[in-house]
Coordinates of C-alpha atoms in Angstrom, one line a residue:
X993 CA 0.0 -0.1 -0.1
X994 CA 1.7 3.3 -1.0
X995 CA 2.3 6.0 1.4
X996 CA -0.5 8.5 0.1
X997 CA -3.2 5.8 0.3
X998 CA -1.8 4.6 3.7
X999 CA -1.9 8.3 5.0
X1000 CA -5.5 8.8 3.7
X1001 CA -6.7 5.5 5.0
X1002 CA -5.0 6.3 8.3
X1003 CA -6.6 9.8 8.5
X1004 CA -10.3 8.5 7.7
X1005 CA -10.1 5.4 9.8
X1006 CA -8.7 7.2 12.9
X1007 CA -11.3 10.0 12.6
X1008 CA -14.1 7.5 12.1
X1009 CA -13.0 5.4 15.0
X1010 CA -12.6 8.4 17.3
X1011 CA -15.9 9.8 16.2
X1012 CA -17.8 6.5 16.8
X1013 CA -16.1 5.9 20.2
X1014 CA -17.0 9.3 21.3
X1015 CA -20.4 8.9 20.0
X1016 CA -20.8 5.6 21.9
X1017 CA -19.2 6.8 25.3
X1018 CA -21.3 10.1 25.5
X1019 CA -24.3 7.9 26.0
X1020 CA -23.3 7.2 29.6
X1021 CA -23.3 10.7 31.0
X1022 CA -26.3 11.6 28.6
X1023 CA -28.4 8.7 30.2
X1024 CA -27.4 9.8 33.6
X1025 CA -28.8 13.3 32.7
X1026 CA -32.1 12.3 31.1
X1027 CA -32.7 8.7 32.4
X1028 CA -33.6 5.6 30.3
X1029 CA -36.9 7.1 29.2
X1030 CA -35.2 10.2 28.0
X1031 CA -32.6 8.3 26.0
X1032 CA -35.5 6.2 24.4
X1033 CA -37.1 9.5 23.2
X1034 CA -33.6 10.6 21.8
X1035 CA -33.5 7.3 19.9
X1036 CA -37.0 7.7 18.4
X1037 CA -35.9 10.9 16.8
X1038 CA -32.8 9.3 15.0
X1039 CA -34.8 6.4 13.5
X1040 CA -36.8 8.2 10.7
X1041 CA -34.0 10.8 10.4
X1042 CA -31.4 8.2 9.3
X1043 CA -33.5 7.0 6.6
X1044 CA -34.3 10.2 5.0
X1045 CA -30.6 11.2 5.5
X1046 CA -29.5 8.3 3.4
X1047 CA -32.0 9.2 0.7
X1048 CA -31.4 12.9 0.7
X1049 CA -27.7 12.5 0.2
X1050 CA -28.1 10.1 -2.6
X1051 CA -25.2 7.8 -1.9
X1052 CA -22.7 10.8 -1.2
X1053 CA -19.9 11.2 -0.6
X1054 CA -18.5 7.9 -2.3
X1055 CA -20.3 8.6 -5.6
X1056 CA -19.0 12.0 -5.8
X1057 CA -15.6 10.9 -4.9
X1058 CA -15.7 8.4 -7.7
X1059 CA -16.9 10.9 -10.2
X1060 CA -14.2 13.6 -9.2
X1061 CA -11.4 11.0 -9.3
X1062 CA -12.4 9.8 -12.6
X1063 CA -12.3 13.2 -14.3
X1064 CA -9.3 14.6 -12.4
X1065 CA -7.5 11.4 -13.8
X1066 CA -8.4 12.4 -17.3
X1067 CA -7.1 16.0 -16.6
X1068 CA -10.6 17.4 -16.7
X1069 CA -10.7 19.4 -13.3
X1070 CA -13.4 21.5 -14.5
X1071 CA -15.8 18.6 -14.4
X1072 CA -15.4 18.2 -10.7
X1073 CA -15.8 21.9 -9.9
X1074 CA -18.9 21.9 -12.2
X1075 CA -20.4 19.0 -10.2
X1076 CA -19.5 20.8 -6.9
X1077 CA -21.3 23.9 -8.1
X1078 CA -24.5 22.3 -9.4
X1079 CA -24.4 19.5 -6.8
X1080 CA -24.5 22.0 -3.9
X1081 CA -27.6 23.5 -5.5
X1082 CA -29.2 20.0 -5.8
X1083 CA -28.2 19.1 -2.3
X1084 CA -29.5 22.2 -0.8
X1085 CA -32.9 21.5 -2.5
X1086 CA -32.7 17.9 -1.5
X1087 CA -32.1 18.9 2.1
X1088 CA -35.0 21.3 2.2
X1089 CA -37.4 18.6 0.7
X1090 CA -36.4 16.0 3.2
X1091 CA -36.6 18.5 6.0
X1092 CA -40.1 19.5 5.1
X1093 CA -41.2 15.9 4.6
X1094 CA -39.8 14.7 8.1
X1095 CA -41.0 17.8 9.9
X1096 CA -44.6 17.7 8.6
X1097 CA -45.0 13.9 8.6
X1098 CA -43.7 13.6 12.4
X1099 CA -47.3 13.1 13.7
X1100 CA -47.8 10.1 11.3
X1101 CA -44.3 8.6 11.9
X1102 CA -44.6 8.4 15.7
X1103 CA -47.7 6.5 15.6
X1104 CA -45.6 3.5 15.0
X1105 CA -43.7 3.9 18.3
X1106 CA -46.9 3.4 20.4
X1107 CA -48.0 5.2 23.5
X1108 CA -48.8 4.2 27.0
X1109 CA -50.1 5.5 30.3
X1110 CA -46.3 6.1 31.4
X1111 CA -43.2 6.9 29.5
X1112 CA -43.0 9.5 26.6
X1113 CA -46.0 11.0 25.1
X1114 CA -46.8 11.2 21.4
X1115 CA -46.3 15.0 21.6
X1116 CA -42.9 14.5 23.1
X1117 CA -42.1 12.2 20.1
X1118 CA -43.3 14.7 17.6
X1119 CA -41.3 17.3 19.2
X1120 CA -37.9 15.6 19.0
X1121 CA -38.5 14.2 15.5
X1122 CA -39.1 17.7 14.2
X1123 CA -36.1 19.1 16.0
X1124 CA -33.8 16.6 14.5
X1125 CA -35.2 17.2 10.9
X1126 CA -33.3 20.6 10.8
X1127 CA -30.1 18.6 10.4
X1128 CA -31.3 17.5 6.9
X1129 CA -30.7 21.2 5.8
X1130 CA -27.0 21.0 6.4
X1131 CA -25.8 17.4 6.1
X1132 CA -26.5 16.8 2.4
X1133 CA -24.3 19.8 1.1
X1134 CA -21.6 18.9 3.8
X1135 CA -21.6 15.3 2.3
X1136 CA -21.0 16.5 -1.2
X1137 CA -18.1 18.6 -0.1
X1138 CA -16.6 15.6 1.7
X1139 CA -17.0 13.6 -1.6
X1140 CA -15.2 16.3 -3.6
X1141 CA -12.2 16.4 -1.3
X1142 CA -12.0 12.6 -1.3
X1143 CA -12.2 12.4 -4.9
X1144 CA -9.4 14.9 -5.2
X1145 CA -7.3 12.4 -3.1
X1146 CA -7.4 14.8 0.1
X1147 CA -8.7 12.8 3.0
X1148 CA -7.7 15.4 5.7
X1149 CA -10.6 17.7 5.3
X1150 CA -13.1 14.8 5.5
X1151 CA -11.3 13.4 8.5
X1152 CA -11.2 16.7 10.4
X1153 CA -14.8 17.5 9.5
X1154 CA -15.9 14.0 10.8
X1155 CA -14.3 14.6 14.3
X1156 CA -15.5 18.3 14.3
X1157 CA -19.1 17.3 13.6
X1158 CA -19.2 14.7 16.5
X1159 CA -17.3 16.8 19.1
X1160 CA -19.4 19.9 18.6
X1161 CA -22.6 17.8 18.6
X1162 CA -21.7 16.0 21.8
X1163 CA -20.5 19.1 23.6
X1164 CA -23.8 20.7 22.6
X1165 CA -25.9 17.7 23.8
X1166 CA -24.2 17.4 27.2
X1167 CA -23.8 21.1 28.0
X1168 CA -27.3 21.9 26.7
X1169 CA -28.9 19.1 28.7
X1170 CA -27.1 20.1 31.9
X1171 CA -27.9 23.7 31.5
X1172 CA -31.6 22.9 31.0
X1173 CA -32.1 20.3 33.8
X1174 CA -29.7 21.7 36.5
X1175 CA -29.7 25.4 35.8
X1176 CA -33.0 26.4 34.2
X1177 CA -34.9 23.5 35.9
X1178 CA -36.4 22.5 32.5
X1179 CA -38.1 19.3 31.4
X1180 CA -36.5 16.0 30.2
X1181 CA -38.4 16.7 26.9
X1182 CA -36.6 20.1 26.4
X1183 CA -33.2 18.4 27.2
X1184 CA -33.7 15.7 24.7
X1185 CA -34.9 18.3 22.2
X1186 CA -31.6 20.1 22.5
X1187 CA -29.8 16.8 22.0
X1188 CA -31.5 16.1 18.8
X1189 CA -31.2 19.7 17.5
X1190 CA -27.5 19.1 18.2
X1191 CA -27.4 17.0 14.9
X1192 CA -27.8 20.4 13.1
X1193 CA -25.4 22.3 15.0
X1194 CA -22.6 19.5 14.5
X1195 CA -23.5 19.3 10.7
X1196 CA -23.2 23.1 10.5
X1197 CA -20.0 23.2 12.1
X1198 CA -18.6 20.5 9.9
X1199 CA -19.9 22.3 6.8
X1200 CA -18.3 25.6 7.8
X1201 CA -15.0 23.8 8.3
X1202 CA -15.2 22.3 4.9
X1203 CA -16.2 25.6 3.2
X1204 CA -13.2 27.3 5.0
X1205 CA -10.7 24.6 3.7
X1206 CA -12.1 25.1 0.2
X1207 CA -11.7 28.8 0.5
X1208 CA -8.0 28.3 1.6
X1209 CA -7.3 25.9 -1.4
X1210 CA -9.2 28.0 -4.0
X1211 CA -6.1 29.2 -5.6
X1212 CA -4.6 25.8 -5.8
X1213 CA -7.8 24.4 -7.3
X1214 CA -8.0 27.3 -9.8
X1215 CA -4.3 26.7 -10.7
X1216 CA -5.0 22.9 -11.3
X1217 CA -7.9 23.7 -13.6
X1218 CA -6.2 26.4 -15.6
X1219 CA -3.1 24.1 -16.2
X1220 CA -5.1 21.2 -17.1
X1221 CA -5.2 20.2 -20.7
X1222 CA -8.3 18.0 -20.7
X1223 CA -10.9 20.4 -19.4
X1224 CA -14.2 19.9 -21.0
X1225 CA -17.7 20.9 -20.0
X1226 CA -20.3 18.3 -19.2
X1227 CA -23.9 19.1 -19.5
X1228 CA -25.8 19.1 -16.2
X1229 CA -28.3 16.3 -17.1
X1230 CA -25.5 13.7 -18.3
X1231 CA -23.4 14.7 -15.3
X1232 CA -26.2 14.0 -12.8
X1233 CA -27.2 10.8 -14.7
X1234 CA -23.7 9.5 -14.3
X1235 CA -23.6 10.4 -10.7
X1236 CA -27.0 8.7 -10.0
X1237 CA -25.7 5.5 -11.6
X1238 CA -22.7 5.6 -9.2
X1239 CA -24.9 6.4 -6.2
X1240 CA -27.6 3.8 -6.5
X1241 CA -25.5 0.8 -5.2
X1242 CA -24.3 3.0 -2.3
X1243 CA -27.8 4.0 -1.5
X1244 CA -28.9 0.4 -1.4
X1245 CA -26.1 -0.9 0.7
X1246 CA -26.1 2.2 2.9
X1247 CA -29.7 1.8 3.7
X1248 CA -29.5 -1.7 4.9
X1249 CA -28.4 -1.1 8.5
X1250 CA -30.8 2.0 9.1
X1251 CA -33.6 0.0 7.7
X1252 CA -33.1 -3.1 10.1
X1253 CA -32.5 -0.8 13.0
X1254 CA -35.7 1.1 12.2
X1255 CA -37.6 -2.2 12.0
X1256 CA -36.5 -2.9 15.8
X1257 CA -37.3 0.7 16.8
X1258 CA -40.7 0.7 15.3
X1259 CA -41.8 -2.8 16.4
X1260 CA -40.1 -3.4 19.8
X1261 CA -42.7 -1.3 21.8
X1262 CA -45.7 -2.9 20.4
X1263 CA -44.4 -6.4 20.6
X1264 CA -43.5 -6.1 24.3
X1265 CA -46.6 -4.1 25.1
X1266 CA -48.8 -7.0 23.7
X1267 CA -47.3 -9.4 26.1
X1268 CA -48.0 -7.2 29.2
X1269 CA -45.0 -5.0 29.6
X1270 CA -45.7 -1.4 30.8
X1271 CA -44.7 1.4 28.2
X1272 CA -42.1 2.8 30.5
X1273 CA -40.4 -0.5 30.9
X1274 CA -40.6 -1.2 27.1
X1275 CA -38.8 2.2 26.4
X1276 CA -36.0 1.0 28.7
X1277 CA -35.5 -2.1 26.7
X1278 CA -35.7 -0.2 23.4
X1279 CA -33.0 2.2 24.7
X1280 CA -30.8 -0.7 25.6
X1281 CA -31.1 -2.2 22.2
X1282 CA -30.3 1.2 20.7
X1283 CA -26.9 1.1 22.7
X1284 CA -26.1 -2.3 21.2
X1285 CA -26.9 -0.9 17.6
X1286 CA -24.4 2.0 18.1
X1287 CA -21.6 -0.4 19.3
X1288 CA -22.2 -2.6 16.1
X1289 CA -21.6 0.6 13.9
X1290 CA -18.0 1.0 15.2
X1291 CA -16.4 -1.8 13.1
X1292 CA -18.8 -1.2 10.2
X1293 CA -17.9 2.5 10.0
X1294 CA -14.2 1.6 10.1
X1295 CA -14.9 -0.6 6.9
X1296 CA -16.6 2.3 5.3
X1297 CA -13.6 4.5 5.9
X1298 CA -11.4 2.0 4.1
X1299 CA -13.9 2.3 1.1
X1300 CA -13.7 6.0 1.1
X1301 CA -9.9 5.9 0.4
X1302 CA -10.1 2.9 -1.9
X1303 CA -12.8 4.0 -4.3
X1304 CA -11.1 7.2 -5.7
X1305 CA -7.8 5.4 -5.8
X1306 CA -9.0 2.4 -7.9
X1307 CA -11.0 4.7 -10.1
X1308 CA -8.0 6.7 -11.0
X1309 CA -5.9 3.6 -11.5
X1310 CA -8.6 2.0 -13.8
X1311 CA -9.1 5.3 -15.8
X1312 CA -5.4 5.4 -16.6
X1313 CA -5.2 1.7 -17.5
X1314 CA -3.0 0.7 -14.5
X1315 CA -5.0 -2.5 -13.7
X1316 CA -2.3 -4.0 -11.6
X1317 CA -2.5 -1.2 -9.4
X1318 CA -6.4 -1.8 -9.2
X1319 CA -5.7 -5.4 -8.2
X1320 CA -2.9 -4.4 -5.7
X1321 CA -5.2 -1.7 -3.9
X1322 CA -8.1 -4.2 -3.6
X1323 CA -5.7 -7.0 -2.3
X1324 CA -4.1 -4.7 0.2
X1325 CA -7.3 -3.3 1.4
X1326 CA -8.7 -6.7 2.0

């Protein structure tokens, strides 16, 4: 494995590992703050959010990294910038549509969670689902920028933004929850609401960081494009058609984990209530299963980080006819 690929893999796997471990460990102080019922309420918000997030990002950033790497290898740096320009517009629109869909469908979505005489009310569930939906406004354009940098064989910005997103989100969750419960004497509902809205704050911090890096590198990017001999404009429709073709496999595989986790979230409450469990007890069980789901995602996310480095690399090698490099990269990654 060459040094550049090893460095990129190290950046992304380290950032992903740190992000997931922090995301897992924060559950301990957060549960101490809001209790098992509060954590169950937090988990309700993220179920439908992850599904719509996967759909609204359309398989990004892997599809974008493949597209950018392909045309950069051909010397057409203009194509990647053109995708970035129109793609940001498309992702902003996609994010707004997804946000509106989740926000206004929340009353129907939460019906599947059930409701009992104790535990979280349906109004509480609607409240947190609507707050987490704001994150859909910023995460799609952020994902596209990550894909652009990865396709340009620059893994550092994606790695930094991954850690930044998680750290800002968790600091906001814990500080906001503590402030509401212990200083302002607020409710568990309000504290969990802050926790779900933290997805928007973390995503926004990550997006700002990526935009800053792009701004700092704008002269280098412009120089690469000006010196390129293969620049050619690609029409918008064929460009998005090609990107969609790349994205479909990533969407299908990326949706598998959120779908089966949501099946658990949506069905566990009713199944246990049907055999006599109180709703408050059921929510504790649901929350415990949610912790196990997060732990499972640690090794899965590490595998994804390897793919983020591998895909642009093998795309570049394949485009230039270096088939042996393609085989070597795949063998070394396995």
